[in-house]
Amino acid sequence: MALKVSEHERGNWAVLQVCGEMDLVTAPAVRQHVHEAVAEGRRSLVLDLAEVRFCDSSGVGVLIAARRLLRSCQGRLRLILPAQGAVEGSHVNRVLAALGVRRLFEVYPDLASATEEGADPLSA
C-alpha cells in the first residue's frame, strides 16, 4: 500500500494526515513534509496517523525525529490515533508501546481534540 500525506490547517495547527504504510521506503516522505512545515514557520504540528495501517522502525524514527525537531524550535507535536486504537491498540499505538516510546508523544483520539488548546492527551 502506498503512502499519502495531505496537508491542511486548523486554527494555529498545521495538520499532516498520513494514510497507508510508514516503512523504510515511505517514511522519508513524512519526514520531508514535517521539515517543510517547520521551514515555513509552523511550530504547532498534528500528525494524523488514524489511517496508517503499518509502521516499522523507520516510521517510528520519523516520529521521534519530528518530536526532536519541534522541541528544538519550541514547537508542539501531537499525534492522532483513533479512540478505539488507544483502547484496543491501533498498529501505530502498539508499535510505539512495544518500543517503549509511546509515552514520549501527546496522543489524541481525533482532530477536534488534537487542535483544542488545553485538551488533555490520552494516557500512555
mmCIF file of C-alpha atoms in Angstrom:
data_model
loop_
_atom_site.group_PDB
_atom_site.id
_atom_site.type_symbol
_atom_site.label_atom_id
_atom_site.label_comp_id
_atom_site.label_asym_id
_atom_site.label_seq_id
_atom_site.Cartn_x
_atom_site.Cartn_y
_atom_site.Cartn_z
ATOM 1 C CA MET A 1 0.000 0.000 0.000
ATOM 2 C CA ALA A 2 1.321 3.416 -0.947
ATOM 3 C CA LEU A 3 1.670 6.337 1.411
ATOM 4 C CA LYS A 4 -0.325 9.514 1.019
ATOM 5 C CA VAL A 5 0.272 12.693 3.016
ATOM 6 C CA SER A 6 -2.171 15.567 2.801
ATOM 7 C CA GLU A 7 -1.735 18.908 4.493
ATOM 8 C CA HIS A 8 -4.182 21.447 5.835
ATOM 9 C CA GLU A 9 -4.508 23.939 8.654
ATOM 10 C CA ARG A 10 -6.861 24.012 11.587
ATOM 11 C CA GLY A 11 -6.570 27.128 13.697
ATOM 12 C CA ASN A 12 -2.929 27.561 14.678
ATOM 13 C CA TRP A 13 -2.138 23.936 13.845
ATOM 14 C CA ALA A 14 -0.600 22.517 10.684
ATOM 15 C CA VAL A 15 -2.156 19.084 10.150
ATOM 16 C CA LEU A 16 -0.454 16.322 8.186
ATOM 17 C CA GLN A 17 -2.853 13.458 7.512
ATOM 18 C CA VAL A 18 -0.901 10.291 6.796
ATOM 19 C CA CYS A 19 -2.571 7.308 5.089
ATOM 20 C CA GLY A 20 -1.048 3.953 4.191
ATOM 21 C CA GLU A 21 2.173 2.392 5.384
ATOM 22 C CA MET A 22 5.159 4.085 7.022
ATOM 23 C CA ASP A 23 8.185 1.962 6.251
ATOM 24 C CA LEU A 24 11.757 2.262 5.014
ATOM 25 C CA VAL A 25 10.594 3.335 1.561
ATOM 26 C CA THR A 26 7.766 5.731 2.502
ATOM 27 C CA ALA A 27 8.832 7.232 5.845
ATOM 28 C CA PRO A 28 11.185 9.802 4.238
ATOM 29 C CA ALA A 29 8.151 11.438 2.590
ATOM 30 C CA VAL A 30 6.614 12.043 6.018
ATOM 31 C CA ARG A 31 9.931 13.422 7.270
ATOM 32 C CA GLN A 32 10.064 15.783 4.291
ATOM 33 C CA HIS A 33 6.541 17.100 4.966
ATOM 34 C CA VAL A 34 7.431 17.742 8.619
ATOM 35 C CA HIS A 35 10.619 19.590 7.655
ATOM 36 C CA GLU A 36 8.748 21.691 5.081
ATOM 37 C CA ALA A 37 6.108 22.674 7.649
ATOM 38 C CA VAL A 38 8.801 23.747 10.137
ATOM 39 C CA ALA A 39 10.728 25.592 7.403
ATOM 40 C CA GLU A 40 7.515 27.512 6.644
ATOM 41 C CA GLY A 41 7.442 28.644 10.263
ATOM 42 C CA ARG A 42 4.858 26.204 11.587
ATOM 43 C CA ARG A 43 5.571 25.373 15.227
ATOM 44 C CA SER A 44 2.334 23.557 16.107
ATOM 45 C CA LEU A 45 2.015 20.309 14.174
ATOM 46 C CA VAL A 46 -0.510 17.484 14.279
ATOM 47 C CA LEU A 47 0.323 14.168 12.637
ATOM 48 C CA ASP A 48 -2.945 12.369 11.955
ATOM 49 C CA LEU A 49 -1.978 8.683 11.943
ATOM 50 C CA ALA A 50 -5.516 7.270 12.152
ATOM 51 C CA GLU A 51 -5.214 5.829 8.629
ATOM 52 C CA VAL A 52 -1.708 4.379 8.989
ATOM 53 C CA ARG A 53 -2.077 0.609 8.654
ATOM 54 C CA PHE A 54 1.577 -0.335 9.130
ATOM 55 C CA CYS A 55 4.548 1.343 10.781
ATOM 56 C CA ASP A 56 8.014 -0.140 11.111
ATOM 57 C CA SER A 57 11.089 1.197 12.892
ATOM 58 C CA SER A 58 11.719 3.676 10.066
ATOM 59 C CA GLY A 59 8.305 5.222 10.682
ATOM 60 C CA VAL A 60 8.931 5.357 14.419
ATOM 61 C CA GLY A 61 12.269 7.017 13.715
ATOM 62 C CA VAL A 62 10.490 9.722 11.727
ATOM 63 C CA LEU A 63 8.071 10.327 14.604
ATOM 64 C CA ILE A 64 10.900 10.615 17.128
ATOM 65 C CA ALA A 65 12.872 12.914 14.804
ATOM 66 C CA ALA A 66 9.774 15.097 14.297
ATOM 67 C CA ARG A 67 9.346 15.363 18.066
ATOM 68 C CA ARG A 68 13.009 16.325 18.478
ATOM 69 C CA LEU A 69 12.844 18.885 15.658
ATOM 70 C CA LEU A 70 9.755 20.602 17.050
ATOM 71 C CA ARG A 71 11.120 20.617 20.590
ATOM 72 C CA SER A 72 14.351 22.200 19.338
ATOM 73 C CA CYS A 73 12.384 25.183 17.990
ATOM 74 C CA GLN A 74 9.996 25.381 20.980
ATOM 75 C CA GLY A 75 7.235 23.813 18.892
ATOM 76 C CA ARG A 76 4.498 21.308 19.682
ATOM 77 C CA LEU A 77 3.774 17.913 18.162
ATOM 78 C CA ARG A 78 0.563 15.974 18.660
ATOM 79 C CA LEU A 79 -0.376 12.591 17.217
ATOM 80 C CA ILE A 80 -3.859 11.408 16.337
ATOM 81 C CA LEU A 81 -4.618 7.756 16.898
ATOM 82 C CA PRO A 82 -8.302 6.800 16.884
ATOM 83 C CA ALA A 83 -10.044 6.416 20.217
ATOM 84 C CA GLN A 84 -10.594 2.699 19.678
ATOM 85 C CA GLY A 85 -6.907 2.432 18.805
ATOM 86 C CA ALA A 86 -5.915 3.871 22.153
ATOM 87 C CA VAL A 87 -8.051 1.303 23.940
ATOM 88 C CA GLU A 88 -7.667 -1.755 21.717
ATOM 89 C CA GLY A 89 -4.327 -0.833 20.185
ATOM 90 C CA SER A 90 -4.068 0.565 16.665
ATOM 91 C CA HIS A 91 -0.998 -0.664 14.833
ATOM 92 C CA VAL A 92 0.980 2.547 15.399
ATOM 93 C CA ASN A 93 -0.064 2.666 19.048
ATOM 94 C CA ARG A 94 1.041 -0.966 19.556
ATOM 95 C CA VAL A 95 4.387 -0.347 17.853
ATOM 96 C CA LEU A 96 5.088 2.780 19.910
ATOM 97 C CA ALA A 97 4.110 0.961 23.122
ATOM 98 C CA ALA A 98 6.183 -2.131 22.271
ATOM 99 C CA LEU A 99 9.257 0.027 21.700
ATOM 100 C CA GLY A 100 8.674 1.925 24.935
ATOM 101 C CA VAL A 101 8.339 5.322 23.253
ATOM 102 C CA ARG A 102 4.555 5.833 23.368
ATOM 103 C CA ARG A 103 4.903 7.997 26.486
ATOM 104 C CA LEU A 104 7.052 10.492 24.556
ATOM 105 C CA PHE A 105 4.075 11.645 22.485
ATOM 106 C CA GLU A 106 0.892 13.557 23.152
ATOM 107 C CA VAL A 107 -1.786 11.337 21.588
ATOM 108 C CA TYR A 108 -5.354 12.404 20.881
ATOM 109 C CA PRO A 109 -8.337 10.425 19.573
ATOM 110 C CA ASP A 110 -9.410 12.872 16.850
ATOM 111 C CA LEU A 111 -8.637 16.136 15.105
ATOM 112 C CA ALA A 112 -11.007 18.219 17.225
ATOM 113 C CA SER A 113 -9.300 17.295 20.490
ATOM 114 C CA ALA A 114 -5.782 17.412 18.993
ATOM 115 C CA THR A 115 -6.254 21.028 17.902
ATOM 116 C CA GLU A 116 -8.071 22.195 21.028
ATOM 117 C CA GLU A 117 -5.949 24.317 23.326
ATOM 118 C CA GLY A 118 -5.840 22.819 26.805
ATOM 119 C CA ALA A 119 -7.165 19.398 25.743
ATOM 120 C CA ASP A 120 -5.726 16.504 27.730
ATOM 121 C CA PRO A 121 -3.936 13.791 25.757
ATOM 122 C CA LEU A 122 -4.850 10.127 26.105
ATOM 123 C CA SER A 123 -2.835 8.309 28.736
ATOM 124 C CA ALA A 124 0.059 6.164 27.576
#
